[in-house]
mmCIF file of N, CA, C and O in Angstrom:
data_model
loop_
_atom_site.group_PDB
_atom_site.id
_atom_site.type_symbol
_atom_site.label_atom_id
_atom_site.label_comp_id
_atom_site.label_asym_id
_atom_site.label_seq_id
_atom_site.Cartn_x
_atom_site.Cartn_y
_atom_site.Cartn_z
ATOM 1 N N MET M 1 -28.742 19.243 17.919
ATOM 2 C CA MET M 1 -28.317 18.156 18.783
ATOM 3 C C MET M 1 -27.142 17.413 18.158
ATOM 4 O O MET M 1 -26.180 17.104 18.836
ATOM 5 N N LYS M 2 -27.266 17.106 16.853
ATOM 6 C CA LYS M 2 -26.198 16.369 16.179
ATOM 7 C C LYS M 2 -24.899 17.166 16.199
ATOM 8 O O LYS M 2 -23.813 16.612 16.391
ATOM 9 N N GLN M 3 -25.011 18.467 16.044
ATOM 10 C CA GLN M 3 -23.831 19.340 16.059
ATOM 11 C C GLN M 3 -23.183 19.326 17.445
ATOM 12 O O GLN M 3 -21.958 19.317 17.556
ATOM 13 N N LYS M 4 -23.995 19.286 18.505
ATOM 14 C CA LYS M 4 -23.452 19.231 19.867
ATOM 15 C C LYS M 4 -22.681 17.935 20.087
ATOM 16 O O LYS M 4 -21.606 17.931 20.683
ATOM 17 N N VAL M 5 -23.224 16.841 19.590
ATOM 18 C CA VAL M 5 -22.552 15.542 19.723
ATOM 19 C C VAL M 5 -21.237 15.555 18.949
ATOM 20 O O VAL M 5 -20.209 15.081 19.443
ATOM 21 N N THR M 6 -21.254 16.140 17.762
ATOM 22 C CA THR M 6 -20.044 16.233 16.951
ATOM 23 C C THR M 6 -18.985 17.066 17.665
ATOM 24 O O THR M 6 -17.820 16.685 17.737
ATOM 25 N N LEU M 7 -19.386 18.205 18.196
ATOM 26 C CA LEU M 7 -18.442 19.062 18.921
ATOM 27 C C LEU M 7 -17.904 18.376 20.171
ATOM 28 O O LEU M 7 -16.722 18.491 20.487
ATOM 29 N N LEU M 8 -18.763 17.659 20.871
ATOM 30 C CA LEU M 8 -18.332 16.926 22.060
ATOM 31 C C LEU M 8 -17.285 15.876 21.680
ATOM 32 O O LEU M 8 -16.257 15.730 22.344
ATOM 33 N N GLY M 9 -17.544 15.158 20.581
ATOM 34 C CA GLY M 9 -16.595 14.143 20.120
ATOM 35 C C GLY M 9 -15.263 14.749 19.714
ATOM 36 O O GLY M 9 -14.200 14.208 20.017
ATOM 37 N N GLN M 10 -15.299 15.884 19.037
ATOM 38 C CA GLN M 10 -14.067 16.545 18.624
ATOM 39 C C GLN M 10 -13.304 17.084 19.823
ATOM 40 O O GLN M 10 -12.087 16.964 19.904
ATOM 41 N N LYS M 11 -14.020 17.691 20.754
ATOM 42 C CA LYS M 11 -13.394 18.277 21.937
ATOM 43 C C LYS M 11 -12.725 17.202 22.797
ATOM 44 O O LYS M 11 -11.632 17.397 23.307
ATOM 45 N N ASN M 12 -13.371 16.079 22.950
ATOM 46 C CA ASN M 12 -12.864 15.013 23.820
ATOM 47 C C ASN M 12 -12.102 13.928 23.051
ATOM 48 O O ASN M 12 -11.757 12.906 23.613
ATOM 49 N N ARG M 13 -11.904 14.168 21.756
ATOM 50 C CA ARG M 13 -11.140 13.251 20.898
ATOM 51 C C ARG M 13 -11.696 11.824 20.924
ATOM 52 O O ARG M 13 -10.964 10.851 21.011
ATOM 53 N N VAL M 14 -13.010 11.737 20.852
ATOM 54 C CA VAL M 14 -13.697 10.450 20.804
ATOM 55 C C VAL M 14 -13.592 9.918 19.381
ATOM 56 O O VAL M 14 -13.797 10.654 18.427
ATOM 57 N N ILE M 15 -13.243 8.647 19.243
ATOM 58 C CA ILE M 15 -13.132 8.058 17.911
ATOM 59 C C ILE M 15 -14.236 7.033 17.695
ATOM 60 O O ILE M 15 -14.793 6.486 18.643
ATOM 61 N N ASN M 16 -14.521 6.788 16.453
ATOM 62 C CA ASN M 16 -15.454 5.736 16.079
ATOM 63 C C ASN M 16 -14.603 4.499 15.797
ATOM 64 O O ASN M 16 -13.951 4.398 14.760
ATOM 65 N N TYR M 17 -14.592 3.560 16.732
ATOM 66 C CA TYR M 17 -13.719 2.391 16.647
ATOM 67 C C TYR M 17 -13.929 1.625 15.348
ATOM 68 O O TYR M 17 -12.966 1.265 14.674
ATOM 69 N N TYR M 18 -15.143 1.357 14.978
ATOM 70 C CA TYR M 18 -15.426 0.556 13.792
ATOM 71 C C TYR M 18 -14.984 1.277 12.519
ATOM 72 O O TYR M 18 -14.413 0.675 11.612
ATOM 73 N N GLU M 19 -15.227 2.573 12.468
ATOM 74 C CA GLU M 19 -14.816 3.354 11.305
ATOM 75 C C GLU M 19 -13.293 3.411 11.202
ATOM 76 O O GLU M 19 -12.728 3.246 10.118
ATOM 77 N N GLN M 20 -12.637 3.619 12.307
ATOM 78 C CA GLN M 20 -11.174 3.677 12.321
ATOM 79 C C GLN M 20 -10.572 2.325 11.943
ATOM 80 O O GLN M 20 -9.600 2.259 11.188
ATOM 81 N N THR M 21 -11.138 1.263 12.455
ATOM 82 C CA THR M 21 -10.642 -0.083 12.146
ATOM 83 C C THR M 21 -10.797 -0.386 10.667
ATOM 84 O O THR M 21 -9.889 -0.925 10.033
ATOM 85 N N ARG M 22 -11.935 -0.034 10.103
ATOM 86 C CA ARG M 22 -12.174 -0.252 8.682
ATOM 87 C C ARG M 22 -11.170 0.547 7.847
ATOM 88 O O ARG M 22 -10.622 0.042 6.871
ATOM 89 N N TYR M 23 -10.909 1.785 8.238
ATOM 90 C CA TYR M 23 -9.951 2.633 7.523
ATOM 91 C C TYR M 23 -8.546 2.032 7.579
ATOM 92 O O TYR M 23 -7.849 1.968 6.560
ATOM 93 N N VAL M 24 -8.127 1.584 8.744
ATOM 94 C CA VAL M 24 -6.790 0.993 8.896
ATOM 95 C C VAL M 24 -6.681 -0.280 8.061
ATOM 96 O O VAL M 24 -5.675 -0.503 7.390
ATOM 97 N N ALA M 25 -7.694 -1.113 8.089
ATOM 98 C CA ALA M 25 -7.676 -2.356 7.317
ATOM 99 C C ALA M 25 -7.603 -2.068 5.824
ATOM 100 O O ALA M 25 -6.852 -2.725 5.085
ATOM 101 N N GLU M 26 -8.356 -1.085 5.357
ATOM 102 C CA GLU M 26 -8.345 -0.731 3.934
ATOM 103 C C GLU M 26 -6.980 -0.173 3.529
ATOM 104 O O GLU M 26 -6.450 -0.512 2.469
ATOM 105 N N THR M 27 -6.410 0.656 4.379
ATOM 106 C CA THR M 27 -5.090 1.223 4.100
ATOM 107 C C THR M 27 -4.041 0.124 4.029
ATOM 108 O O THR M 27 -3.177 0.125 3.147
ATOM 109 N N LYS M 28 -4.098 -0.841 4.955
ATOM 110 C CA LYS M 28 -3.147 -1.941 4.948
ATOM 111 C C LYS M 28 -3.300 -2.781 3.686
ATOM 112 O O LYS M 28 -2.312 -3.196 3.076
ATOM 113 N N GLU M 29 -4.525 -3.023 3.274
ATOM 114 C CA GLU M 29 -4.769 -3.801 2.063
ATOM 115 C C GLU M 29 -4.182 -3.101 0.839
ATOM 116 O O GLU M 29 -3.537 -3.738 -0.003
ATOM 117 N N ASN M 30 -4.376 -1.792 0.748
ATOM 118 C CA ASN M 30 -3.808 -1.035 -0.371
ATOM 119 C C ASN M 30 -2.287 -1.075 -0.346
ATOM 120 O O ASN M 30 -1.645 -1.220 -1.390
ATOM 121 N N LEU M 31 -1.703 -0.968 0.836
ATOM 122 C CA LEU M 31 -0.254 -1.034 0.965
ATOM 123 C C LEU M 31 0.268 -2.409 0.562
ATOM 124 O O LEU M 31 1.281 -2.518 -0.140
ATOM 125 N N ASP M 32 -0.430 -3.454 0.975
ATOM 126 C CA ASP M 32 -0.034 -4.816 0.584
ATOM 127 C C ASP M 32 -0.063 -4.989 -0.933
ATOM 128 O O ASP M 32 0.821 -5.625 -1.512
ATOM 129 N N LYS M 33 -1.068 -4.407 -1.594
ATOM 130 C CA LYS M 33 -1.160 -4.492 -3.052
ATOM 131 C C LYS M 33 0.012 -3.769 -3.708
ATOM 132 O O LYS M 33 0.594 -4.261 -4.680
ATOM 133 N N GLU M 34 0.371 -2.596 -3.180
ATOM 134 C CA GLU M 34 1.495 -1.843 -3.736
ATOM 135 C C GLU M 34 2.813 -2.590 -3.541
ATOM 136 O O GLU M 34 3.656 -2.619 -4.450
ATOM 137 N N ILE M 35 2.986 -3.199 -2.377
ATOM 138 C CA ILE M 35 4.204 -3.970 -2.105
ATOM 139 C C ILE M 35 4.298 -5.142 -3.065
ATOM 140 O O ILE M 35 5.366 -5.423 -3.625
ATOM 141 N N TYR M 36 3.191 -5.845 -3.279
ATOM 142 C CA TYR M 36 3.183 -6.981 -4.198
ATOM 143 C C TYR M 36 3.550 -6.535 -5.614
ATOM 144 O O TYR M 36 4.354 -7.175 -6.282
ATOM 145 N N ALA M 37 2.970 -5.419 -6.060
ATOM 146 C CA ALA M 37 3.261 -4.908 -7.401
ATOM 147 C C ALA M 37 4.737 -4.546 -7.530
ATOM 148 O O ALA M 37 5.367 -4.822 -8.561
ATOM 149 N N GLU M 38 5.312 -3.960 -6.510
ATOM 150 C CA GLU M 38 6.738 -3.602 -6.551
ATOM 151 C C GLU M 38 7.618 -4.843 -6.576
ATOM 152 O O GLU M 38 8.644 -4.873 -7.255
ATOM 153 N N LYS M 39 7.229 -5.876 -5.843
ATOM 154 C CA LYS M 39 7.994 -7.132 -5.865
ATOM 155 C C LYS M 39 7.949 -7.769 -7.248
ATOM 156 O O LYS M 39 8.951 -8.305 -7.729
ATOM 157 N N VAL M 40 6.780 -7.733 -7.893
ATOM 158 C CA VAL M 40 6.657 -8.268 -9.246
ATOM 159 C C VAL M 40 7.567 -7.487 -10.195
ATOM 160 O O VAL M 40 8.300 -8.086 -10.998
ATOM 161 N N ASN M 41 7.558 -6.160 -10.098
ATOM 162 C CA ASN M 41 8.424 -5.331 -10.934
ATOM 163 C C ASN M 41 9.893 -5.624 -10.669
ATOM 164 O O ASN M 41 10.702 -5.705 -11.595
ATOM 165 N N GLN M 42 10.235 -5.784 -9.408
ATOM 166 C CA GLN M 42 11.626 -6.058 -9.038
ATOM 167 C C GLN M 42 12.078 -7.408 -9.605
ATOM 168 O O GLN M 42 13.190 -7.512 -10.138
ATOM 169 N N ASN M 43 11.244 -8.412 -9.504
ATOM 170 C CA ASN M 43 11.605 -9.727 -10.049
ATOM 171 C C ASN M 43 11.754 -9.673 -11.565
ATOM 172 O O ASN M 43 12.657 -10.297 -12.126
ATOM 173 N N GLY M 44 10.881 -8.924 -12.223
ATOM 174 C CA GLY M 44 11.001 -8.770 -13.672
ATOM 175 C C GLY M 44 12.296 -8.076 -14.050
ATOM 176 O O GLY M 44 12.973 -8.467 -15.004
ATOM 177 N N SER M 45 12.644 -7.052 -13.289
ATOM 178 C CA SER M 45 13.893 -6.331 -13.555
ATOM 179 C C SER M 45 15.114 -7.213 -13.321
ATOM 180 O O SER M 45 16.075 -7.182 -14.097
ATOM 181 N N LYS M 46 15.074 -8.003 -12.261
ATOM 182 C CA LYS M 46 16.191 -8.921 -11.986
ATOM 183 C C LYS M 46 16.354 -9.924 -13.125
ATOM 184 O O LYS M 46 17.468 -10.226 -13.544
ATOM 185 N N HIS M 47 15.236 -10.437 -13.617
ATOM 186 C CA HIS M 47 15.292 -11.407 -14.709
ATOM 187 C C HIS M 47 15.860 -10.758 -15.972
ATOM 188 O O HIS M 47 16.710 -11.345 -16.650
ATOM 189 N N ALA M 48 15.394 -9.560 -16.284
ATOM 190 C CA ALA M 48 15.890 -8.856 -17.471
ATOM 191 C C ALA M 48 17.379 -8.576 -17.332
ATOM 192 O O ALA M 48 18.147 -8.741 -18.288
ATOM 193 N N LEU M 49 17.817 -8.183 -16.168
ATOM 194 C CA LEU M 49 19.225 -7.902 -15.929
ATOM 195 C C LEU M 49 20.070 -9.168 -16.056
ATOM 196 O O LEU M 49 21.193 -9.119 -16.563
ATOM 197 N N SER M 50 19.531 -10.296 -15.649
ATOM 198 C CA SER M 50 20.280 -11.548 -15.770
ATOM 199 C C SER M 50 20.454 -11.960 -17.236
ATOM 200 O O SER M 50 21.360 -12.726 -17.560
ATOM 201 N N GLN M 51 19.596 -11.450 -18.119
ATOM 202 C CA GLN M 51 19.686 -11.785 -19.540
ATOM 203 C C GLN M 51 20.701 -10.918 -20.289
ATOM 204 O O GLN M 51 21.117 -11.258 -21.394
ATOM 205 N N VAL M 52 21.146 -9.823 -19.710
ATOM 206 C CA VAL M 52 22.046 -8.889 -20.385
ATOM 207 C C VAL M 52 23.360 -9.541 -20.807
ATOM 208 O O VAL M 52 23.781 -9.377 -21.966
ATOM 209 N N PRO M 53 24.061 -10.283 -19.945
ATOM 210 C CA PRO M 53 25.323 -10.888 -20.386
ATOM 211 C C PRO M 53 25.153 -11.808 -21.607
ATOM 212 O O PRO M 53 25.992 -11.801 -22.513
ATOM 213 N N GLN M 54 24.079 -12.564 -21.642
ATOM 214 C CA GLN M 54 23.837 -13.453 -22.775
ATOM 215 C C GLN M 54 23.590 -12.641 -24.050
ATOM 216 O O GLN M 54 24.079 -12.996 -25.121
ATOM 217 N N LEU M 55 22.853 -11.563 -23.949
ATOM 218 C CA LEU M 55 22.582 -10.731 -25.120
ATOM 219 C C LEU M 55 23.854 -10.044 -25.618
ATOM 220 O O LEU M 55 24.087 -9.962 -26.828
ATOM 221 N N VAL M 56 24.681 -9.581 -24.693
ATOM 222 C CA VAL M 56 25.941 -8.954 -25.089
ATOM 223 C C VAL M 56 26.840 -9.974 -25.776
ATOM 224 O O VAL M 56 27.452 -9.682 -26.801
ATOM 225 N N GLU M 57 26.898 -11.160 -25.232
ATOM 226 C CA GLU M 57 27.717 -12.218 -25.840
ATOM 227 C C GLU M 57 27.218 -12.556 -27.229
ATOM 228 O O GLU M 57 28.013 -12.722 -28.170
ATOM 229 N N ALA M 58 25.915 -12.626 -27.387
ATOM 230 C CA ALA M 58 25.341 -12.923 -28.707
ATOM 231 C C ALA M 58 25.668 -11.824 -29.711
ATOM 232 O O ALA M 58 25.948 -12.100 -30.883
ATOM 233 N N LEU M 59 25.669 -10.571 -29.273
ATOM 234 C CA LEU M 59 26.003 -9.461 -30.141
ATOM 235 C C LEU M 59 27.467 -9.475 -30.534
ATOM 236 O O LEU M 59 27.847 -9.139 -31.662
ATOM 237 N N LEU M 60 28.317 -9.845 -29.602
ATOM 238 C CA LEU M 60 29.753 -9.875 -29.871
ATOM 239 C C LEU M 60 30.116 -11.013 -30.833
ATOM 240 O O LEU M 60 31.037 -10.864 -31.626
ATOM 241 N N VAL M 61 29.397 -12.112 -30.768
ATOM 242 C CA VAL M 61 29.661 -13.256 -31.627
ATOM 243 C C VAL M 61 29.214 -12.971 -33.053
ATOM 244 O O VAL M 61 29.859 -13.372 -34.011
ATOM 245 N N SER M 62 28.127 -12.224 -33.225
ATOM 246 C CA SER M 62 27.626 -11.997 -34.579
ATOM 247 C C SER M 62 28.376 -10.954 -35.330
ATOM 248 O O SER M 62 29.211 -10.315 -35.249
#
């Protein structure tokens, strides 16, 4: 019986709304975490790059 229900769902492309919603929400949360991590890395890189002229000047003076 369970196999018939599964085949019927596959044949008619029936989705489990709650399962699909949970999957989409989890995927979005993971994507948001990755975006945040990349922004943190980008800000760190920008800060390090802004320090380069000062370091070069300090090296040239010494």
